Short mmCIF file of C-alpha atoms in Angstrom, two decimals:
data_model
loop_
_atom_site.label_atom_id
_atom_site.label_comp_id
_atom_site.label_asym_id
_atom_site.label_seq_id
_atom_site.Cartn_x
_atom_site.Cartn_y
_atom_site.Cartn_z
CA GLY A 1 28.24 -16.58 48.60
CA THR A 2 25.52 -17.02 45.74
CA VAL A 3 26.33 -14.45 43.24
CA THR A 4 23.25 -12.62 41.48
CA TRP A 5 23.46 -10.84 37.98
CA GLY A 6 21.57 -7.82 37.45
CA LEU A 7 20.91 -8.88 34.09
CA PHE A 8 19.02 -11.81 35.19
CA LEU A 9 16.85 -10.40 37.58
CA GLN A 10 13.37 -9.21 36.42
CA GLU A 11 10.67 -6.96 38.18
CA GLU A 12 8.30 -9.09 40.44
CA ASN A 13 5.18 -8.65 37.85
CA SER A 14 7.64 -8.90 34.54
CA PRO A 15 5.86 -11.59 32.67
CA LYS A 16 8.94 -12.30 30.59
CA MET A 17 11.56 -14.65 32.29
CA ARG A 18 15.00 -15.24 30.26
CA VAL A 19 15.52 -18.32 28.45
CA ILE A 20 18.64 -19.39 28.29
CA ARG A 21 19.40 -21.82 25.17
CA VAL A 22 21.59 -24.70 25.31
CA GLY A 23 22.89 -26.54 22.38
CA THR A 24 23.20 -30.40 22.98
CA ARG A 25 24.54 -33.54 20.61
CA LYS A 26 21.74 -36.26 19.82
CA SER A 27 23.02 -39.16 21.70
CA GLN A 28 22.45 -40.48 25.32
CA LEU A 29 25.82 -39.13 26.94
CA ALA A 30 26.03 -35.59 25.40
CA ARG A 31 22.20 -35.22 26.79
CA ILE A 32 23.18 -36.78 30.57
CA GLN A 33 26.28 -34.34 30.17
CA THR A 34 24.05 -31.39 28.78
CA ASP A 35 20.91 -32.49 31.64
CA SER A 36 24.02 -32.22 34.60
CA VAL A 37 25.14 -28.82 33.88
CA VAL A 38 21.60 -27.57 32.97
CA ALA A 39 20.57 -28.89 36.94
CA THR A 40 23.29 -27.29 38.22
CA LEU A 41 22.72 -23.55 36.29
CA LYS A 42 18.87 -23.61 37.20
CA ALA A 43 19.77 -24.88 41.05
CA LEU A 44 21.93 -21.76 40.89
CA TYR A 45 19.79 -19.56 38.97
CA PRO A 46 15.95 -20.36 39.90
CA GLY A 47 14.73 -17.68 38.32
CA LEU A 48 16.00 -18.71 34.61
CA GLN A 49 14.72 -20.87 32.42
CA PHE A 50 16.27 -23.49 30.33
CA GLU A 51 15.63 -24.45 26.57
CA ILE A 52 17.57 -27.72 25.19
CA SER A 53 17.70 -28.19 21.66
CA GLU A 54 19.27 -31.67 20.18
CA PHE A 55 21.40 -31.67 17.10
CA SER A 56 21.62 -34.46 15.04
CA GLY A 57 25.24 -33.78 13.05
CA LYS A 58 22.94 -34.40 9.85
CA GLU A 59 23.47 -31.19 8.18
CA LEU A 60 27.13 -31.69 7.47
CA PHE A 61 27.75 -35.45 7.04
CA LEU A 62 28.91 -34.34 3.80
CA VAL A 63 31.86 -32.85 5.09
CA ARG A 64 32.43 -37.21 6.36
CA GLN A 65 36.45 -36.70 6.15
CA ILE A 66 36.78 -34.00 9.13
CA GLY A 67 35.74 -36.61 11.24
CA GLU A 68 32.74 -37.52 13.62
CA LYS A 69 33.67 -35.03 16.59
CA SER A 70 34.68 -32.26 14.92
CA LEU A 71 31.78 -32.61 12.54
CA PHE A 72 29.07 -32.74 15.69
CA THR A 73 31.27 -29.34 17.14
CA LYS A 74 31.32 -27.71 14.18
CA GLU A 75 27.39 -28.40 14.19
CA LEU A 76 26.86 -26.62 17.56
CA GLU A 77 29.25 -23.76 17.20
CA HIS A 78 27.07 -22.79 13.95
CA ALA A 79 24.10 -22.68 16.02
CA LEU A 80 26.35 -20.27 18.79
CA GLU A 81 27.56 -18.36 15.92
CA LYS A 82 23.69 -17.89 14.42
CA ASN A 83 22.24 -16.94 18.08
CA GLU A 84 20.26 -20.30 18.15
CA VAL A 85 21.75 -21.24 21.71
CA ASP A 86 23.73 -19.64 23.96
CA LEU A 87 25.84 -22.40 25.43
CA VAL A 88 27.01 -25.96 24.03
CA VAL A 89 27.99 -28.95 26.85
CA HIS A 90 31.17 -30.83 25.65
CA SER A 91 33.36 -33.25 27.01
CA LEU A 92 36.54 -31.12 27.11
CA LYS A 93 38.55 -33.79 25.82
CA ASP A 94 36.73 -33.34 22.48
CA LEU A 95 37.41 -29.47 22.36
CA PRO A 96 40.63 -28.45 19.85
CA THR A 97 43.18 -26.19 22.08
CA VAL A 98 42.66 -23.75 19.60
CA LEU A 99 39.17 -22.70 19.07
CA PRO A 100 37.73 -21.08 16.10
CA PRO A 101 37.59 -17.46 17.33
CA GLY A 102 34.01 -15.93 18.50
CA PHE A 103 34.28 -18.94 20.79
CA THR A 104 35.54 -19.69 24.35
CA ILE A 105 35.15 -21.84 26.84
CA GLY A 106 33.26 -20.76 29.81
CA ALA A 107 33.32 -23.19 32.19
CA ILE A 108 35.23 -26.15 32.97
CA CYS A 109 33.02 -28.72 35.54
CA LYS A 110 34.86 -30.62 37.97
CA ARG A 111 36.65 -33.50 37.03
CA GLU A 112 35.09 -36.89 36.82
CA ASN A 113 37.92 -40.09 37.45
CA PRO A 114 40.12 -39.42 34.02
CA HIS A 115 41.28 -42.61 33.57
CA ASP A 116 40.55 -45.46 31.02
CA ALA A 117 38.61 -48.29 31.45
CA VAL A 118 38.56 -51.65 30.17
CA VAL A 119 34.92 -53.40 29.65
CA PHE A 120 34.98 -57.68 29.20
CA HIS A 121 33.12 -59.60 26.90
CA PRO A 122 30.47 -61.28 29.25
CA LYS A 123 32.78 -64.46 29.15
CA PHE A 124 35.90 -62.83 30.55
CA VAL A 125 34.35 -60.79 33.31
CA GLY A 126 37.09 -61.14 36.19
CA LYS A 127 39.79 -61.31 34.02
CA THR A 128 42.57 -58.34 33.32
CA LEU A 129 44.27 -57.02 30.39
CA GLU A 130 47.04 -59.14 31.82
CA THR A 131 45.19 -62.17 32.33
CA LEU A 132 43.25 -62.34 29.05
CA PRO A 133 44.27 -65.01 26.20
CA GLU A 134 46.98 -64.69 23.84
CA LYS A 135 46.23 -62.95 20.61
CA SER A 136 42.91 -61.56 22.03
CA VAL A 137 41.18 -58.56 20.50
CA VAL A 138 40.73 -55.58 22.31
CA GLY A 139 38.75 -52.96 20.58
CA THR A 140 39.75 -48.78 21.41
CA SER A 141 39.27 -46.29 18.41
CA SER A 142 41.90 -44.15 19.93
CA LEU A 143 45.70 -43.89 19.24
CA ARG A 144 46.71 -42.92 22.39
CA ARG A 145 45.40 -45.80 24.15
CA ALA A 146 46.37 -48.38 21.50
CA ALA A 147 50.26 -46.95 20.97
CA GLN A 148 50.52 -47.34 25.09
CA LEU A 149 48.80 -50.63 25.82
CA GLN A 150 50.34 -52.28 22.58
CA ARG A 151 53.76 -51.58 24.26
CA LYS A 152 52.33 -52.76 27.63
CA PHE A 153 50.22 -56.01 26.89
CA SER A 154 51.80 -57.35 23.69
CA HIS A 155 50.49 -60.61 24.04
CA LEU A 156 47.30 -58.37 22.85
CA GLU A 157 45.77 -57.45 19.44
CA PHE A 158 44.12 -54.18 19.38
CA ARG A 159 41.73 -53.17 16.47
CA SER A 160 39.63 -50.11 15.98
CA ILE A 161 35.75 -49.99 17.35
CA ARG A 162 33.70 -47.12 16.20
CA GLY A 163 30.53 -45.83 17.41
CA ASN A 164 29.00 -44.05 20.90
CA LEU A 165 28.84 -46.10 24.45
CA ASN A 166 25.83 -48.11 23.42
CA THR A 167 27.05 -49.03 19.99
CA ARG A 168 30.65 -50.17 21.31
CA LEU A 169 29.17 -52.22 24.32
CA ARG A 170 26.27 -53.88 21.83
CA LYS A 171 29.27 -55.16 19.43
CA LEU A 172 31.71 -56.37 22.11
CA ASP A 173 28.21 -58.34 23.73
CA GLU A 174 26.41 -59.10 20.73
CA GLN A 175 29.29 -60.08 18.21
CA GLN A 176 32.51 -62.91 18.96
CA GLU A 177 35.10 -60.64 17.52
CA PHE A 178 36.24 -58.45 20.84
CA SER A 179 37.21 -59.89 24.29
CA ALA A 180 36.93 -56.24 25.48
CA ILE A 181 36.91 -53.27 25.03
CA ILE A 182 38.58 -49.45 26.53
CA LEU A 183 36.50 -46.86 27.22
CA ALA A 184 36.96 -43.72 29.33
CA THR A 185 35.62 -44.42 33.08
CA ALA A 186 33.85 -41.13 33.12
CA GLY A 187 31.42 -41.78 30.72
CA LEU A 188 30.36 -45.13 31.71
CA GLN A 189 29.98 -43.85 35.16
CA ARG A 190 27.75 -40.74 33.61
CA MET A 191 25.82 -43.24 32.05
CA GLY A 192 24.85 -45.76 35.19
CA TRP A 193 26.81 -48.43 33.90
CA HIS A 194 29.52 -49.26 36.60
CA ASN A 195 28.79 -52.34 36.70
CA ARG A 196 30.49 -52.61 33.34
CA VAL A 197 33.74 -51.73 34.38
CA GLY A 198 36.07 -54.67 34.39
CA GLN A 199 39.26 -52.53 35.06
CA ILE A 200 40.59 -49.02 35.63
CA LEU A 201 44.26 -48.48 34.08
CA HIS A 202 46.52 -46.42 36.16
CA PRO A 203 49.02 -43.81 34.21
CA GLU A 204 52.08 -46.44 34.50
CA GLU A 205 49.55 -48.90 32.10
CA CYS A 206 47.92 -46.11 29.90
CA MET A 207 48.03 -42.19 30.31
CA TYR A 208 44.48 -40.46 29.80
CA ALA A 209 43.73 -37.67 26.94
CA VAL A 210 43.99 -34.32 27.54
CA GLY A 211 41.24 -32.82 29.16
CA GLN A 212 39.61 -36.62 29.92
CA GLY A 213 36.29 -37.00 32.39
CA ALA A 214 35.54 -32.90 32.46
CA LEU A 215 33.16 -30.96 30.54
CA GLY A 216 33.49 -28.00 29.15
CA VAL A 217 31.16 -25.23 28.41
CA GLU A 218 31.10 -23.64 25.16
CA VAL A 219 30.19 -20.09 25.00
CA ARG A 220 30.77 -16.81 22.18
CA ALA A 221 33.72 -14.87 23.12
CA LYS A 222 31.85 -11.78 23.39
CA ASP A 223 28.82 -12.70 24.88
CA GLN A 224 29.83 -11.23 28.67
CA ASP A 225 26.05 -11.71 30.18
CA ILE A 226 26.44 -15.87 29.62
CA LEU A 227 30.27 -15.77 30.45
CA ASP A 228 29.41 -14.54 33.95
CA LEU A 229 26.08 -17.13 34.03
CA VAL A 230 28.49 -20.34 33.21
CA GLY A 231 31.86 -19.11 34.85
CA VAL A 232 30.85 -19.86 38.79
CA LEU A 233 30.64 -23.13 37.00
CA HIS A 234 34.87 -23.30 36.84
CA ASP A 235 36.28 -25.84 39.36
CA PRO A 236 39.54 -24.29 39.79
CA GLU A 237 41.73 -27.35 40.55
CA THR A 238 39.86 -28.89 37.21
CA LEU A 239 40.74 -25.60 35.82
CA LEU A 240 44.42 -25.45 36.51
CA ARG A 241 45.14 -29.21 35.57
CA CYS A 242 43.11 -28.74 32.16
CA ILE A 243 45.18 -25.59 31.27
CA ALA A 244 48.23 -27.39 32.13
CA GLU A 245 47.34 -30.12 29.73
CA ARG A 246 46.15 -28.53 27.02
CA ALA A 247 48.58 -26.27 26.36
CA PHE A 248 51.08 -29.18 26.92
CA LEU A 249 49.08 -30.58 23.98
CA ARG A 250 48.84 -26.93 21.97
CA HIS A 251 52.70 -26.44 22.76
CA LEU A 252 53.04 -29.76 21.09
CA GLU A 253 50.71 -29.16 18.13
CA GLY A 254 49.23 -32.76 18.75
CA GLY A 255 46.21 -33.62 17.98
CA CYS A 256 43.50 -36.06 17.79
CA SER A 257 45.81 -37.84 15.02
CA VAL A 258 49.11 -38.18 17.08
CA PRO A 259 49.19 -40.46 20.45
CA VAL A 260 49.70 -37.91 22.92
CA ALA A 261 48.53 -38.50 26.73
CA VAL A 262 48.71 -36.81 29.79
CA HIS A 263 48.21 -37.20 33.79
CA THR A 264 48.14 -34.79 36.40
CA ALA A 265 48.04 -34.20 40.29
CA MET A 266 47.63 -31.13 42.42
CA LYS A 267 49.08 -31.58 45.90
CA ASP A 268 50.32 -29.63 48.75
CA GLY A 269 50.31 -26.26 46.88
CA GLN A 270 52.20 -28.14 43.86
CA LEU A 271 50.59 -28.90 40.29
CA TYR A 272 52.61 -32.19 38.63
CA LEU A 273 52.09 -32.58 35.07
CA THR A 274 53.30 -36.25 33.19
CA GLY A 275 53.22 -36.38 29.47
CA GLY A 276 54.34 -38.56 27.11
CA VAL A 277 53.99 -38.84 22.92
CA TRP A 278 54.38 -42.46 21.51
CA SER A 279 54.20 -43.96 17.49
CA LEU A 280 51.78 -45.55 16.75
CA ASP A 281 52.93 -49.08 17.35
CA GLY A 282 53.95 -47.60 20.90
CA SER A 283 57.24 -49.23 20.11
CA ASP A 284 59.17 -45.46 20.52
CA SER A 285 57.94 -42.86 23.39
CA ILE A 286 59.40 -40.15 25.48
CA GLN A 287 57.57 -39.27 28.56
CA ASP A 288 58.76 -37.12 31.47
CA THR A 289 57.20 -35.25 34.57
CA MET A 290 57.22 -31.47 35.31
CA GLN A 291 55.76 -29.75 38.63
CA ALA A 292 54.95 -25.82 39.11
CA THR A 293 54.34 -24.15 42.18
CA ILE A 294 50.23 -22.91 42.13
CA HIS A 295 48.21 -22.52 45.16
CA VAL A 296 44.78 -23.24 44.29
CA PRO A 297 42.49 -19.97 44.01
CA ALA A 298 39.33 -19.23 45.60
CA GLN A 299 36.81 -18.11 42.67
CA HIS A 300 36.90 -14.19 43.31
CA GLU A 301 34.43 -11.61 41.88
CA ASP A 302 36.16 -10.00 38.72
CA GLY A 303 39.28 -10.79 36.87
CA PRO A 304 41.55 -8.49 34.35
CA GLU A 305 39.88 -6.84 31.32
CA ASP A 306 42.06 -7.66 28.74
CA ASP A 307 41.45 -10.60 26.46
CA PRO A 308 40.97 -13.42 28.98
CA GLN A 309 41.42 -16.44 27.18
CA LEU A 310 44.05 -19.36 27.95
CA VAL A 311 43.96 -22.42 25.75
CA GLY A 312 40.73 -21.52 24.98
CA ILE A 313 39.20 -20.96 28.16
CA THR A 314 37.81 -17.67 29.75
CA ALA A 315 37.86 -17.95 33.32
CA ARG A 316 37.75 -14.65 35.01
CA ASN A 317 36.80 -15.50 38.41
CA ILE A 318 39.67 -17.14 38.94
CA PRO A 319 42.92 -15.52 40.01
CA ARG A 320 45.18 -15.18 36.66
CA GLY A 321 48.55 -15.65 38.43
CA PRO A 322 47.91 -19.54 38.95
CA GLN A 323 45.96 -19.54 35.24
CA LEU A 324 49.52 -18.53 33.62
CA ALA A 325 51.53 -20.62 35.66
CA ALA A 326 49.63 -23.50 34.81
CA GLN A 327 49.73 -22.75 30.77
CA ASN A 328 53.57 -22.29 31.30
CA LEU A 329 53.78 -25.86 33.23
CA GLY A 330 52.42 -27.46 29.89
CA ILE A 331 54.75 -25.51 27.84
CA SER A 332 57.77 -25.85 29.75
CA LEU A 333 56.86 -29.71 29.36
CA ALA A 334 56.07 -29.60 25.71
CA ASN A 335 59.71 -27.87 25.15
CA LEU A 336 61.14 -30.75 27.37
CA LEU A 337 59.98 -33.29 24.98
CA LEU A 338 60.68 -31.58 21.97
CA SER A 339 64.31 -31.08 23.27
CA LYS A 340 64.32 -35.10 23.83
CA GLY A 341 63.00 -35.57 20.16
CA ALA A 342 59.15 -35.86 20.62
CA LYS A 343 58.50 -34.18 17.19
CA ASN A 344 60.31 -36.67 14.71
CA ILE A 345 57.77 -39.14 16.96
CA LEU A 346 54.84 -37.05 16.67
CA ASP A 347 55.57 -36.51 12.16
CA VAL A 348 56.30 -39.99 11.58
CA ALA A 349 53.29 -40.93 13.37
CA ARG A 350 51.06 -38.06 11.63
CA GLN A 351 52.67 -39.37 8.44
CA LEU A 352 51.45 -43.22 8.53
CA ASN A 353 48.27 -41.73 10.26
CA ASP A 354 47.49 -39.97 6.93
CA ALA A 355 48.61 -42.77 4.95
CA HIS A 356 45.71 -44.77 6.17
#
């Protein structure tokens, strides 16, 4: 049934509608993602008004070295902290597994296709990575993608490419440097660029990033009203898969600076988690798969009142048992990989990457 929260019900003649303020990055994709979440909320809460503010990341451009993604995250978190906005929509893969105190992920929306896609230069349309000519240059800014693909497609050269989706596609099409670039399928689909997807990479070729393809809604951890408001957006299966993935990454102490990748599936009450770590050039890798019995729960009204965060996520309307089981699965797989020598691979990758 529909849920109505007392707080958001106004008397008939009350002129003041509660306004929910939403923060977003100033990029076309970020805006599309934010608009889609706001549209869902509007349909659920017709009595509410939503106001979207765009943040450019400019205020913080001095701190260039913390990386563009975390830069935007920091500016948006600053606005949340100062109570200028009530919620922020992110790509879940951009949100660290440990959030700063005072913040939580209050909703994880239903995941789109989490796999990576290959977009080819117009002259190579119809090709695959396999059939690209020897020494073709493929653009990707992700160590995770480069490590896995170098190992698999040794005839290709992988080079860094920067910028947002529009910029990367323009570089691909207008300059002759790249034969193809690798991007997240979900982003291309959200932008309406389905026709540019030349190849979707399967887990055997390239496993995806933790949380890839899902959107996360970040809120103030103590703002119970907003937590209740966005909590209905939780997709139980996506939530459990992403808890397992994030717990795996957190326990490995991986981050953006090392190649860590995952693949999850939910089937007949079993959650399957495959995870791997790679050296930067992909020559060294450790991968394994584990499973746990977890039945995808229906949402229910009230959860526990203790601190409910798991890997930065609050989901009080989803039963606690399955969430803990998903977290334990992630931790167990991380421990298995660590016992097989994953720490050494990650340490070397981190040192090499920091030296650049």
